[in-house]
Amino acid sequence: MSYAGKRVWITGASSGIGAGLARAFGAQGATVILSGRNREALAEVAAAVPNHMVLPFEATDQEVLPRVVDHAGPVDFLINNAGISQRGLFEDTVMEVYRTIMEVDFFAPVHLTKLVLPQMLARGSGHIAVTASVAGKVGSPQRTGYCAAKHAVMGFFDALRTEVGGRGIRVTTIVPGFVKTEIGARALTSDGSRKGSAKGDDVDAGISPDEAAAQVLAGIAAGAREIRVGGGTPEMGLLDLKRNDPDALLDLMGQMGSAVVQKFKDQAAA
Ligand SMILES: NC(=O)c1ccc[n+]([C@@H]2O[C@H](COP(=O)([O-])OP(=O)(O)OC[C@H]3O[C@@H](n4cnc5c(N)ncnc54)[C@H](OP(=O)(O)O)[C@@H]3O)[C@@H](O)[C@H]2O)c1
């Protein structure tokens, strides 16, 4: 599928899945608008994208957003991909972590979509996507806030589709399993600090960002409203288990949670 002449805006394009998407859309001829906060990393990714604009901004800065949207100009695609994750038990986690995760993973994509959608509705065409997660469908330990935010974006964008789908606007939810990116290392721990290292993190065993991006573009080309992104990795099987045997899924996740809690207790006792 050629995206020649199309303008694709990707948030979280400085790293991981967003960088993979920027390269993939760029290779298909799109003009890619790359957003994130890290200007150096954005410039590095942009160097591999023939037609691009670098547009750095802090996703949670509500005041700056209207100016950023003006600067981006009309876009054919908006991919709300920026996000942060969490690693820590609820009982240990300060409330600030929950507020930060909801701001970045839920309110930021909702706000950006609110500002970009009117031009799409006026044209009667456009495509809005969000990178949700398997965590947007399955509750898992150490990610209470992340799962909440990702369930929220799944619900929001599925509901938005019901309102705009009949008016020429496509809405796509992207549901990745583990992708080997910086998300684990940058995840917020219970005191709000970054985890700092992805060593031993689940995502370390994931597929590459370029493979994830290829699956997303294939899903878009196939007209999918929900794109599942994964390898033959076990976490993708959780989605099938949820549909086929939801009680078994809850049992399995409970066992996983108990094992995690025990590990924390053992570490504290050591
Ligand atoms: N990796 C996985 O296994 C996995 C699985 C399911 C879903 N996801 C989702 O995929 C998306 C991309 O994550 P990733 O795995 O590629 O992680 P990543 O490598 O850590 O990239 C995250 C991106 O989000 C941007 N970002 C974070 N906070 C921001 C903020 N406050 N303002 C602006 N930009 C911000 C970062 O840009 P700067 O650092 O430049 O600010 C970076 O480009 C996220 O929504 C994540 O939840 C990932």
PDB file of C-alpha atoms and ligand atoms in Angstrom:
ATOM      1  CA  MET A   1       0.000   0.000   0.000  1.00  0.00           C
ATOM      2  CA  SER A   2       1.392   3.409  -0.927  1.00  0.00           C
ATOM      3  CA  TYR A   3       1.086   6.322   1.427  1.00  0.00           C
ATOM      4  CA  ALA A   4       2.519   8.779  -1.106  1.00  0.00           C
ATOM      5  CA  GLY A   5       0.995  12.199  -0.541  1.00  0.00           C
ATOM      6  CA  LYS A   6      -0.357  11.205   2.893  1.00  0.00           C
ATOM      7  CA  ARG A   7       0.583  12.987   6.090  1.00  0.00           C
ATOM      8  CA  VAL A   8       0.958  10.655   9.069  1.00  0.00           C
ATOM      9  CA  TRP A   9       1.438  12.073  12.572  1.00  0.00           C
ATOM     10  CA  ILE A  10       3.003   9.665  15.066  1.00  0.00           C
ATOM     11  CA  THR A  11       3.439  10.445  18.756  1.00  0.00           C
ATOM     12  CA  GLY A  12       6.127   8.564  20.657  1.00  0.00           C
ATOM     13  CA  ALA A  13       8.164   8.441  17.440  1.00  0.00           C
ATOM     14  CA  SER A  14      11.506   8.929  19.189  1.00  0.00           C
ATOM     15  CA  SER A  15      11.716   5.309  20.338  1.00  0.00           C
ATOM     16  CA  GLY A  16      10.405   1.769  20.045  1.00  0.00           C
ATOM     17  CA  ILE A  17       7.149   1.064  18.230  1.00  0.00           C
ATOM     18  CA  GLY A  18       6.640   4.699  17.182  1.00  0.00           C
ATOM     19  CA  ALA A  19      10.094   4.831  15.622  1.00  0.00           C
ATOM     20  CA  GLY A  20       9.334   1.570  13.798  1.00  0.00           C
ATOM     21  CA  LEU A  21       6.054   3.025  12.544  1.00  0.00           C
ATOM     22  CA  ALA A  22       7.807   6.201  11.378  1.00  0.00           C
ATOM     23  CA  ARG A  23      10.314   4.160   9.354  1.00  0.00           C
ATOM     24  CA  ALA A  24       7.587   1.907   7.928  1.00  0.00           C
ATOM     25  CA  PHE A  25       5.227   4.728   6.881  1.00  0.00           C
ATOM     26  CA  GLY A  26       8.213   6.695   5.557  1.00  0.00           C
ATOM     27  CA  ALA A  27       9.293   3.736   3.417  1.00  0.00           C
ATOM     28  CA  GLN A  28       5.773   3.636   1.930  1.00  0.00           C
ATOM     29  CA  GLY A  29       6.046   7.252   0.802  1.00  0.00           C
ATOM     30  CA  ALA A  30       4.228   9.057   3.622  1.00  0.00           C
ATOM     31  CA  THR A  31       5.264  12.410   4.978  1.00  0.00           C
ATOM     32  CA  VAL A  32       5.733  11.560   8.637  1.00  0.00           C
ATOM     33  CA  ILE A  33       5.381  14.030  11.491  1.00  0.00           C
ATOM     34  CA  LEU A  34       7.468  12.682  14.357  1.00  0.00           C
ATOM     35  CA  SER A  35       6.635  13.696  17.911  1.00  0.00           C
ATOM     36  CA  GLY A  36       8.118  12.931  21.308  1.00  0.00           C
ATOM     37  CA  ARG A  37      10.184  14.940  23.772  1.00  0.00           C
ATOM     38  CA  ASN A  38      13.718  13.766  23.070  1.00  0.00           C
ATOM     39  CA  ARG A  39      14.818  15.987  20.156  1.00  0.00           C
ATOM     40  CA  GLU A  40      18.068  14.129  19.560  1.00  0.00           C
ATOM     41  CA  ALA A  41      16.322  10.759  19.345  1.00  0.00           C
ATOM     42  CA  LEU A  42      13.615  12.231  17.093  1.00  0.00           C
ATOM     43  CA  ALA A  43      16.266  13.604  14.722  1.00  0.00           C
ATOM     44  CA  GLU A  44      17.973  10.210  14.614  1.00  0.00           C
ATOM     45  CA  VAL A  45      14.735   8.413  13.697  1.00  0.00           C
ATOM     46  CA  ALA A  46      13.783  11.154  11.220  1.00  0.00           C
ATOM     47  CA  ALA A  47      17.084  10.659   9.362  1.00  0.00           C
ATOM     48  CA  ALA A  48      15.714   7.326   8.087  1.00  0.00           C
ATOM     49  CA  VAL A  49      12.406   8.868   6.948  1.00  0.00           C
ATOM     50  CA  PRO A  50      12.701  10.546   3.522  1.00  0.00           C
ATOM     51  CA  ASN A  51       9.820  13.031   3.987  1.00  0.00           C
ATOM     52  CA  HIS A  52       9.370  14.192   7.544  1.00  0.00           C
ATOM     53  CA  MET A  53       8.677  16.965  10.005  1.00  0.00           C
ATOM     54  CA  VAL A  54       9.988  16.790  13.575  1.00  0.00           C
ATOM     55  CA  LEU A  55       7.499  18.218  16.045  1.00  0.00           C
ATOM     56  CA  PRO A  56       8.608  17.724  19.655  1.00  0.00           C
ATOM     57  CA  PHE A  57       6.175  18.342  22.484  1.00  0.00           C
ATOM     58  CA  GLU A  58       5.289  17.170  25.975  1.00  0.00           C
ATOM     59  CA  ALA A  59       2.124  15.121  25.511  1.00  0.00           C
ATOM     60  CA  THR A  60       0.627  16.201  28.833  1.00  0.00           C
ATOM     61  CA  ASP A  61       1.128  19.944  28.255  1.00  0.00           C
ATOM     62  CA  GLN A  62      -2.461  20.911  27.513  1.00  0.00           C
ATOM     63  CA  GLU A  63      -1.670  24.572  26.897  1.00  0.00           C
ATOM     64  CA  VAL A  64       0.812  23.891  24.126  1.00  0.00           C
ATOM     65  CA  LEU A  65      -1.343  21.357  22.271  1.00  0.00           C
ATOM     66  CA  PRO A  66      -3.459  23.754  20.117  1.00  0.00           C
ATOM     67  CA  ARG A  67      -0.274  25.433  18.819  1.00  0.00           C
ATOM     68  CA  VAL A  68       1.312  22.059  18.095  1.00  0.00           C
ATOM     69  CA  VAL A  69      -1.780  20.940  16.158  1.00  0.00           C
ATOM     70  CA  ASP A  70      -1.732  24.199  14.125  1.00  0.00           C
ATOM     71  CA  HIS A  71       1.916  23.610  13.363  1.00  0.00           C
ATOM     72  CA  ALA A  72       1.295  20.030  12.205  1.00  0.00           C
ATOM     73  CA  GLY A  73      -1.365  21.224   9.758  1.00  0.00           C
ATOM     74  CA  PRO A  74      -3.894  18.860   8.176  1.00  0.00           C
ATOM     75  CA  VAL A  75      -3.092  15.174   8.625  1.00  0.00           C
ATOM     76  CA  ASP A  76      -4.530  12.025   7.072  1.00  0.00           C
ATOM     77  CA  PHE A  77      -3.432   9.762   9.938  1.00  0.00           C
ATOM     78  CA  LEU A  78      -2.987  10.438  13.637  1.00  0.00           C
ATOM     79  CA  ILE A  79      -1.309   7.614  15.535  1.00  0.00           C
ATOM     80  CA  ASN A  80      -1.537   8.180  19.296  1.00  0.00           C
ATOM     81  CA  ASN A  81       1.350   5.969  20.307  1.00  0.00           C
ATOM     82  CA  ALA A  82       3.280   7.734  23.104  1.00  0.00           C
ATOM     83  CA  GLY A  83       2.999   5.954  26.420  1.00  0.00           C
ATOM     84  CA  ILE A  84       4.563   4.895  29.683  1.00  0.00           C
ATOM     85  CA  SER A  85       4.163   1.710  31.679  1.00  0.00           C
ATOM     86  CA  GLN A  86       4.312   0.628  35.295  1.00  0.00           C
ATOM     87  CA  ARG A  87       6.051  -1.985  37.410  1.00  0.00           C
ATOM     88  CA  GLY A  88       4.967  -2.163  41.040  1.00  0.00           C
ATOM     89  CA  LEU A  89       2.332  -3.558  43.390  1.00  0.00           C
ATOM     90  CA  PHE A  90      -0.721  -1.386  44.037  1.00  0.00           C
ATOM     91  CA  GLU A  91      -0.288  -1.509  47.820  1.00  0.00           C
ATOM     92  CA  ASP A  92       3.170   0.084  47.495  1.00  0.00           C
ATOM     93  CA  THR A  93       2.394   2.601  44.754  1.00  0.00           C
ATOM     94  CA  VAL A  94       1.936   6.322  45.399  1.00  0.00           C
ATOM     95  CA  MET A  95      -1.156   7.978  43.862  1.00  0.00           C
ATOM     96  CA  GLU A  96       0.991  10.295  41.754  1.00  0.00           C
ATOM     97  CA  VAL A  97       1.992   7.307  39.602  1.00  0.00           C
ATOM     98  CA  TYR A  98      -1.677   6.676  38.748  1.00  0.00           C
ATOM     99  CA  ARG A  99      -2.243  10.317  37.824  1.00  0.00           C
ATOM    100  CA  THR A 100       0.876  10.448  35.630  1.00  0.00           C
ATOM    101  CA  ILE A 101       0.006   7.250  33.780  1.00  0.00           C
ATOM    102  CA  MET A 102      -3.571   8.387  33.152  1.00  0.00           C
ATOM    103  CA  GLU A 103      -2.311  11.768  31.889  1.00  0.00           C
ATOM    104  CA  VAL A 104       0.175  10.270  29.424  1.00  0.00           C
ATOM    105  CA  ASP A 105      -1.653   7.108  28.353  1.00  0.00           C
ATOM    106  CA  PHE A 106      -5.281   8.289  28.416  1.00  0.00           C
ATOM    107  CA  PHE A 107      -5.870  12.053  28.618  1.00  0.00           C
ATOM    108  CA  ALA A 108      -3.059  12.982  26.198  1.00  0.00           C
ATOM    109  CA  PRO A 109      -4.369  10.861  23.279  1.00  0.00           C
ATOM    110  CA  VAL A 110      -7.933  11.961  23.989  1.00  0.00           C
ATOM    111  CA  HIS A 111      -6.930  15.641  23.957  1.00  0.00           C
ATOM    112  CA  LEU A 112      -4.827  15.376  20.796  1.00  0.00           C
ATOM    113  CA  THR A 113      -7.629  13.481  19.051  1.00  0.00           C
ATOM    114  CA  LYS A 114     -10.115  16.159  20.118  1.00  0.00           C
ATOM    115  CA  LEU A 115      -7.973  18.815  18.424  1.00  0.00           C
ATOM    116  CA  VAL A 116      -7.196  16.858  15.240  1.00  0.00           C
ATOM    117  CA  LEU A 117     -10.619  15.322  14.597  1.00  0.00           C
ATOM    118  CA  PRO A 118     -12.484  18.504  13.473  1.00  0.00           C
ATOM    119  CA  GLN A 119     -10.385  18.921  10.310  1.00  0.00           C
ATOM    120  CA  MET A 120     -10.964  15.242   9.496  1.00  0.00           C
ATOM    121  CA  LEU A 121     -14.719  15.559  10.029  1.00  0.00           C
ATOM    122  CA  ALA A 122     -14.802  18.697   7.863  1.00  0.00           C
ATOM    123  CA  ARG A 123     -13.024  16.790   5.064  1.00  0.00           C
ATOM    124  CA  GLY A 124     -15.044  13.639   5.597  1.00  0.00           C
ATOM    125  CA  SER A 125     -11.903  11.526   5.729  1.00  0.00           C
ATOM    126  CA  GLY A 126      -9.115  10.604   8.112  1.00  0.00           C
ATOM    127  CA  HIS A 127      -7.718   7.826  10.232  1.00  0.00           C
ATOM    128  CA  ILE A 128      -7.078   7.871  13.967  1.00  0.00           C
ATOM    129  CA  ALA A 129      -5.220   5.076  15.741  1.00  0.00           C
ATOM    130  CA  VAL A 130      -4.105   4.448  19.288  1.00  0.00           C
ATOM    131  CA  THR A 131      -1.500   2.047  20.602  1.00  0.00           C
ATOM    132  CA  ALA A 132      -3.354   0.262  23.379  1.00  0.00           C
ATOM    133  CA  SER A 133      -2.002  -3.082  24.641  1.00  0.00           C
ATOM    134  CA  VAL A 134      -2.885  -6.623  25.633  1.00  0.00           C
ATOM    135  CA  ALA A 135      -2.922  -4.892  29.051  1.00  0.00           C
ATOM    136  CA  GLY A 136      -5.966  -3.012  27.704  1.00  0.00           C
ATOM    137  CA  LYS A 137      -7.858  -6.295  27.710  1.00  0.00           C
ATOM    138  CA  VAL A 138      -6.244  -8.374  30.444  1.00  0.00           C
ATOM    139  CA  GLY A 139      -5.490  -7.286  34.019  1.00  0.00           C
ATOM    140  CA  SER A 140      -1.964  -8.262  34.987  1.00  0.00           C
ATOM    141  CA  PRO A 141       0.167  -7.851  38.126  1.00  0.00           C
ATOM    142  CA  GLN A 142       2.409  -4.825  38.719  1.00  0.00           C
ATOM    143  CA  ARG A 143       0.466  -2.837  36.128  1.00  0.00           C
ATOM    144  CA  THR A 144      -2.764  -1.754  37.840  1.00  0.00           C
ATOM    145  CA  GLY A 145      -2.480   1.827  36.557  1.00  0.00           C
ATOM    146  CA  TYR A 146      -1.199   0.857  33.126  1.00  0.00           C
ATOM    147  CA  CYS A 147      -3.983  -1.721  32.657  1.00  0.00           C
ATOM    148  CA  ALA A 148      -6.542   0.867  33.771  1.00  0.00           C
ATOM    149  CA  ALA A 149      -5.254   3.471  31.285  1.00  0.00           C
ATOM    150  CA  LYS A 150      -5.048   0.975  28.420  1.00  0.00           C
ATOM    151  CA  HIS A 151      -8.560  -0.384  29.155  1.00  0.00           C
ATOM    152  CA  ALA A 152      -9.674   3.270  29.133  1.00  0.00           C
ATOM    153  CA  VAL A 153      -8.202   4.007  25.692  1.00  0.00           C
ATOM    154  CA  MET A 154      -9.668   0.787  24.287  1.00  0.00           C
ATOM    155  CA  GLY A 155     -13.092   1.841  25.532  1.00  0.00           C
ATOM    156  CA  PHE A 156     -12.686   5.434  24.420  1.00  0.00           C
ATOM    157  CA  PHE A 157     -11.589   4.693  20.859  1.00  0.00           C
ATOM    158  CA  ASP A 158     -14.122   1.871  20.375  1.00  0.00           C
ATOM    159  CA  ALA A 159     -16.822   4.317  21.487  1.00  0.00           C
ATOM    160  CA  LEU A 160     -15.442   7.130  19.304  1.00  0.00           C
ATOM    161  CA  ARG A 161     -15.605   4.807  16.280  1.00  0.00           C
ATOM    162  CA  THR A 162     -19.358   4.444  16.794  1.00  0.00           C
ATOM    163  CA  GLU A 163     -19.733   8.223  16.443  1.00  0.00           C
ATOM    164  CA  VAL A 164     -17.358   8.964  13.552  1.00  0.00           C
ATOM    165  CA  GLY A 165     -17.099   5.680  11.642  1.00  0.00           C
ATOM    166  CA  GLY A 166     -20.140   6.534   9.531  1.00  0.00           C
ATOM    167  CA  ARG A 167     -18.640   9.906   8.595  1.00  0.00           C
ATOM    168  CA  GLY A 168     -15.528   8.748   6.754  1.00  0.00           C
ATOM    169  CA  ILE A 169     -13.212   8.479   9.755  1.00  0.00           C
ATOM    170  CA  ARG A 170     -11.465   5.199  10.502  1.00  0.00           C
ATOM    171  CA  VAL A 171     -10.546   4.416  14.099  1.00  0.00           C
ATOM    172  CA  THR A 172      -8.034   1.667  14.825  1.00  0.00           C
ATOM    173  CA  THR A 173      -6.915   0.206  18.110  1.00  0.00           C
ATOM    174  CA  ILE A 174      -3.464  -1.380  18.078  1.00  0.00           C
ATOM    175  CA  VAL A 175      -3.065  -4.193  20.613  1.00  0.00           C
ATOM    176  CA  PRO A 176       0.563  -5.246  20.977  1.00  0.00           C
ATOM    177  CA  GLY A 177       1.895  -8.014  23.138  1.00  0.00           C
ATOM    178  CA  PHE A 178       5.554  -7.776  24.084  1.00  0.00           C
ATOM    179  CA  VAL A 179       7.715  -5.621  21.831  1.00  0.00           C
ATOM    180  CA  LYS A 180      11.398  -5.149  22.669  1.00  0.00           C
ATOM    181  CA  THR A 181      11.536  -1.407  23.380  1.00  0.00           C
ATOM    182  CA  GLU A 182      12.477   0.998  26.176  1.00  0.00           C
ATOM    183  CA  ILE A 183       9.007   0.760  27.777  1.00  0.00           C
ATOM    184  CA  GLY A 184      10.127  -1.575  30.588  1.00  0.00           C
ATOM    185  CA  ALA A 185      13.206   0.462  31.471  1.00  0.00           C
ATOM    186  CA  ARG A 186      11.140   3.672  31.520  1.00  0.00           C
ATOM    187  CA  ALA A 187       8.246   2.172  33.460  1.00  0.00           C
ATOM    188  CA  LEU A 188       7.278   3.934  36.681  1.00  0.00           C
ATOM    189  CA  THR A 189       7.939   1.976  39.851  1.00  0.00           C
ATOM    190  CA  SER A 190       5.875   2.280  43.036  1.00  0.00           C
ATOM    191  CA  ASP A 191       7.636   5.464  44.216  1.00  0.00           C
ATOM    192  CA  GLY A 192       7.351   7.149  40.806  1.00  0.00           C
ATOM    193  CA  SER A 193      10.973   6.643  39.767  1.00  0.00           C
ATOM    194  CA  ARG A 194      11.880   4.957  36.481  1.00  0.00           C
ATOM    195  CA  LYS A 195      12.679   1.264  36.604  1.00  0.00           C
ATOM    196  CA  GLY A 196      15.909   2.128  34.792  1.00  0.00           C
ATOM    197  CA  SER A 197      16.758  -1.200  33.192  1.00  0.00           C
ATOM    198  CA  ALA A 198      14.827  -3.569  30.946  1.00  0.00           C
ATOM    199  CA  LYS A 199      16.936  -6.495  32.133  1.00  0.00           C
ATOM    200  CA  GLY A 200      14.662  -9.405  32.917  1.00  0.00           C
ATOM    201  CA  ASP A 201      11.594  -7.417  31.873  1.00  0.00           C
ATOM    202  CA  ASP A 202       8.805  -9.211  29.959  1.00  0.00           C
ATOM    203  CA  VAL A 203       9.190  -6.956  26.923  1.00  0.00           C
ATOM    204  CA  ASP A 204      12.793  -8.087  26.482  1.00  0.00           C
ATOM    205  CA  ALA A 205      11.501 -11.322  24.962  1.00  0.00           C
ATOM    206  CA  GLY A 206       9.241  -9.457  22.550  1.00  0.00           C
ATOM    207  CA  ILE A 207       9.316  -8.949  18.796  1.00  0.00           C
ATOM    208  CA  SER A 208      11.273  -6.064  17.273  1.00  0.00           C
ATOM    209  CA  PRO A 209       9.680  -2.612  16.769  1.00  0.00           C
ATOM    210  CA  ASP A 210      10.130  -2.958  12.999  1.00  0.00           C
ATOM    211  CA  GLU A 211       8.277  -6.289  13.012  1.00  0.00           C
ATOM    212  CA  ALA A 212       5.544  -4.693  15.133  1.00  0.00           C
ATOM    213  CA  ALA A 213       5.287  -1.798  12.678  1.00  0.00           C
ATOM    214  CA  ALA A 214       5.057  -4.180   9.714  1.00  0.00           C
ATOM    215  CA  GLN A 215       2.137  -5.941  11.415  1.00  0.00           C
ATOM    216  CA  VAL A 216       0.409  -2.624  12.079  1.00  0.00           C
ATOM    217  CA  LEU A 217       0.712  -1.512   8.444  1.00  0.00           C
ATOM    218  CA  ALA A 218      -0.563  -4.916   7.274  1.00  0.00           C
ATOM    219  CA  GLY A 219      -3.546  -4.575   9.610  1.00  0.00           C
ATOM    220  CA  ILE A 220      -4.319  -1.082   8.374  1.00  0.00           C
ATOM    221  CA  ALA A 221      -4.091  -2.249   4.748  1.00  0.00           C
ATOM    222  CA  ALA A 222      -6.498  -5.093   5.585  1.00  0.00           C
ATOM    223  CA  GLY A 223      -8.979  -2.597   7.063  1.00  0.00           C
ATOM    224  CA  ALA A 224      -8.774  -4.026  10.594  1.00  0.00           C
ATOM    225  CA  ARG A 225     -10.402  -1.979  13.349  1.00  0.00           C
ATOM    226  CA  GLU A 226      -8.361  -3.815  15.976  1.00  0.00           C
ATOM    227  CA  ILE A 227      -4.829  -4.914  15.133  1.00  0.00           C
ATOM    228  CA  ARG A 228      -3.219  -7.544  17.330  1.00  0.00           C
ATOM    229  CA  VAL A 229       0.549  -7.277  17.199  1.00  0.00           C
ATOM    230  CA  GLY A 230       2.687 -10.148  18.394  1.00  0.00           C
ATOM    231  CA  GLY A 231       4.723 -13.176  17.593  1.00  0.00           C
ATOM    232  CA  GLY A 232       3.941 -16.679  18.714  1.00  0.00           C
ATOM    233  CA  THR A 233       4.448 -15.364  22.239  1.00  0.00           C
ATOM    234  CA  PRO A 234       2.227 -16.617  25.124  1.00  0.00           C
ATOM    235  CA  GLU A 235       0.722 -13.221  26.016  1.00  0.00           C
ATOM    236  CA  MET A 236      -1.137 -13.130  22.688  1.00  0.00           C
ATOM    237  CA  GLY A 237      -2.796 -16.407  23.685  1.00  0.00           C
ATOM    238  CA  LEU A 238      -4.334 -14.576  26.668  1.00  0.00           C
ATOM    239  CA  LEU A 239      -6.641 -12.749  24.247  1.00  0.00           C
ATOM    240  CA  ASP A 240      -7.976 -16.057  22.899  1.00  0.00           C
ATOM    241  CA  LEU A 241      -8.322 -17.424  26.432  1.00  0.00           C
ATOM    242  CA  LYS A 242     -10.349 -14.349  27.417  1.00  0.00           C
ATOM    243  CA  ARG A 243     -12.812 -15.068  24.610  1.00  0.00           C
ATOM    244  CA  ASN A 244     -12.905 -18.859  24.921  1.00  0.00           C
ATOM    245  CA  ASP A 245     -12.607 -19.438  28.666  1.00  0.00           C
ATOM    246  CA  PRO A 246     -12.678 -16.169  30.650  1.00  0.00           C
ATOM    247  CA  ASP A 247     -12.659 -17.948  34.028  1.00  0.00           C
ATOM    248  CA  ALA A 248      -9.509 -19.836  33.093  1.00  0.00           C
ATOM    249  CA  LEU A 249      -7.897 -16.511  32.180  1.00  0.00           C
ATOM    250  CA  LEU A 250      -8.764 -15.023  35.573  1.00  0.00           C
ATOM    251  CA  ASP A 251      -7.397 -18.149  37.292  1.00  0.00           C
ATOM    252  CA  LEU A 252      -4.170 -17.936  35.302  1.00  0.00           C
ATOM    253  CA  MET A 253      -3.666 -14.226  35.962  1.00  0.00           C
ATOM    254  CA  GLY A 254      -4.392 -14.819  39.661  1.00  0.00           C
ATOM    255  CA  GLN A 255      -1.681 -17.471  39.810  1.00  0.00           C
ATOM    256  CA  MET A 256       0.698 -15.121  38.038  1.00  0.00           C
ATOM    257  CA  GLY A 257      -0.131 -12.337  40.510  1.00  0.00           C
ATOM    258  CA  SER A 258       0.385 -14.602  43.530  1.00  0.00           C
ATOM    259  CA  ALA A 259       3.805 -15.607  42.207  1.00  0.00           C
ATOM    260  CA  VAL A 260       4.761 -11.948  41.730  1.00  0.00           C
ATOM    261  CA  VAL A 261       3.610 -11.006  45.249  1.00  0.00           C
ATOM    262  CA  GLN A 262       5.615 -13.918  46.689  1.00  0.00           C
ATOM    263  CA  LYS A 263       8.683 -12.726  44.798  1.00  0.00           C
ATOM    264  CA  PHE A 264       8.314  -9.246  46.314  1.00  0.00           C
ATOM    265  CA  LYS A 265       7.926 -10.766  49.803  1.00  0.00           C
ATOM    266  CA  ASP A 266      11.015 -12.958  49.300  1.00  0.00           C
ATOM    267  CA  GLN A 267      13.028  -9.959  48.111  1.00  0.00           C
ATOM    268  CA  ALA A 268      11.914  -7.906  51.112  1.00  0.00           C
ATOM    269  CA  ALA A 269      12.840 -10.733  53.496  1.00  0.00           C
ATOM    270  CA  ALA A 270      16.259 -11.345  51.909  1.00  0.00           C
TER     271      ALA A 270
HETATM  272  N1  LIG B   1       6.727  -2.482  24.146  1.00  0.00           N
HETATM  273  C1  LIG B   1       5.684  -3.210  24.461  1.00  0.00           C
HETATM  274  O1  LIG B   1       5.827  -4.408  24.813  1.00  0.00           O
HETATM  275  C2  LIG B   1       4.299  -2.633  24.382  1.00  0.00           C
HETATM  276  C3  LIG B   1       3.217  -3.504  24.490  1.00  0.00           C
HETATM  277  C4  LIG B   1       1.933  -2.996  24.412  1.00  0.00           C
HETATM  278  C5  LIG B   1       1.737  -1.638  24.228  1.00  0.00           C
HETATM  279  N2  LIG B   1       2.801  -0.806  24.127  1.00  0.00           N
HETATM  280  C6  LIG B   1       2.531   0.618  23.930  1.00  0.00           C
HETATM  281  O2  LIG B   1       3.238   1.057  22.790  1.00  0.00           O
HETATM  282  C7  LIG B   1       3.442   2.468  22.878  1.00  0.00           C
HETATM  283  C8  LIG B   1       4.880   2.774  22.536  1.00  0.00           C
HETATM  284  O3  LIG B   1       5.714   2.230  23.537  1.00  0.00           O
HETATM  285  P1  LIG B   1       7.141   1.575  23.260  1.00  0.00           P
HETATM  286  O4  LIG B   1       7.056   0.183  23.706  1.00  0.00           O
HETATM  287  O5  LIG B   1       7.611   1.898  21.917  1.00  0.00           O
HETATM  288  O6  LIG B   1       7.985   2.333  24.396  1.00  0.00           O
HETATM  289  P2  LIG B   1       9.213   3.351  24.372  1.00  0.00           P
HETATM  290  O7  LIG B   1      10.329   2.802  23.576  1.00  0.00           O
HETATM  291  O8  LIG B   1       9.454   3.688  25.794  1.00  0.00           O
HETATM  292  O9  LIG B   1       8.611   4.627  23.614  1.00  0.00           O
HETATM  293  C9  LIG B   1       7.663   5.440  24.249  1.00  0.00           C
HETATM  294  C10 LIG B   1       7.491   6.710  23.446  1.00  0.00           C
HETATM  295  O10 LIG B   1       6.516   7.537  24.100  1.00  0.00           O
HETATM  296  C11 LIG B   1       7.032   8.863  24.221  1.00  0.00           C
HETATM  297  N3  LIG B   1       6.545   9.509  25.434  1.00  0.00           N
HETATM  298  C12 LIG B   1       6.463   8.982  26.688  1.00  0.00           C
HETATM  299  N4  LIG B   1       6.009   9.902  27.544  1.00  0.00           N
HETATM  300  C13 LIG B   1       5.804  11.047  26.829  1.00  0.00           C
HETATM  301  C14 LIG B   1       5.347  12.337  27.153  1.00  0.00           C
HETATM  302  N5  LIG B   1       4.994  12.666  28.415  1.00  0.00           N
HETATM  303  N6  LIG B   1       5.266  13.265  26.169  1.00  0.00           N
HETATM  304  C15 LIG B   1       5.619  12.963  24.904  1.00  0.00           C
HETATM  305  N7  LIG B   1       6.047  11.745  24.526  1.00  0.00           N
HETATM  306  C16 LIG B   1       6.147  10.799  25.478  1.00  0.00           C
HETATM  307  C17 LIG B   1       8.549   8.673  24.277  1.00  0.00           C
HETATM  308  O11 LIG B   1       9.145   9.849  23.759  1.00  0.00           O
HETATM  309  P3  LIG B   1      10.246  10.736  24.541  1.00  0.00           P
HETATM  310  O12 LIG B   1      11.071   9.810  25.345  1.00  0.00           O
HETATM  311  O13 LIG B   1      10.969  11.408  23.410  1.00  0.00           O
HETATM  312  O14 LIG B   1       9.438  11.676  25.338  1.00  0.00           O
HETATM  313  C18 LIG B   1       8.781   7.504  23.330  1.00  0.00           C
HETATM  314  O15 LIG B   1       8.914   7.948  22.000  1.00  0.00           O
HETATM  315  C19 LIG B   1       3.039   2.855  24.304  1.00  0.00           C
HETATM  316  O16 LIG B   1       1.753   3.437  24.282  1.00  0.00           O
HETATM  317  C20 LIG B   1       3.009   1.531  25.033  1.00  0.00           C
HETATM  318  O17 LIG B   1       2.141   1.552  26.130  1.00  0.00           O
HETATM  319  C21 LIG B   1       4.078  -1.268  24.205  1.00  0.00           C
END
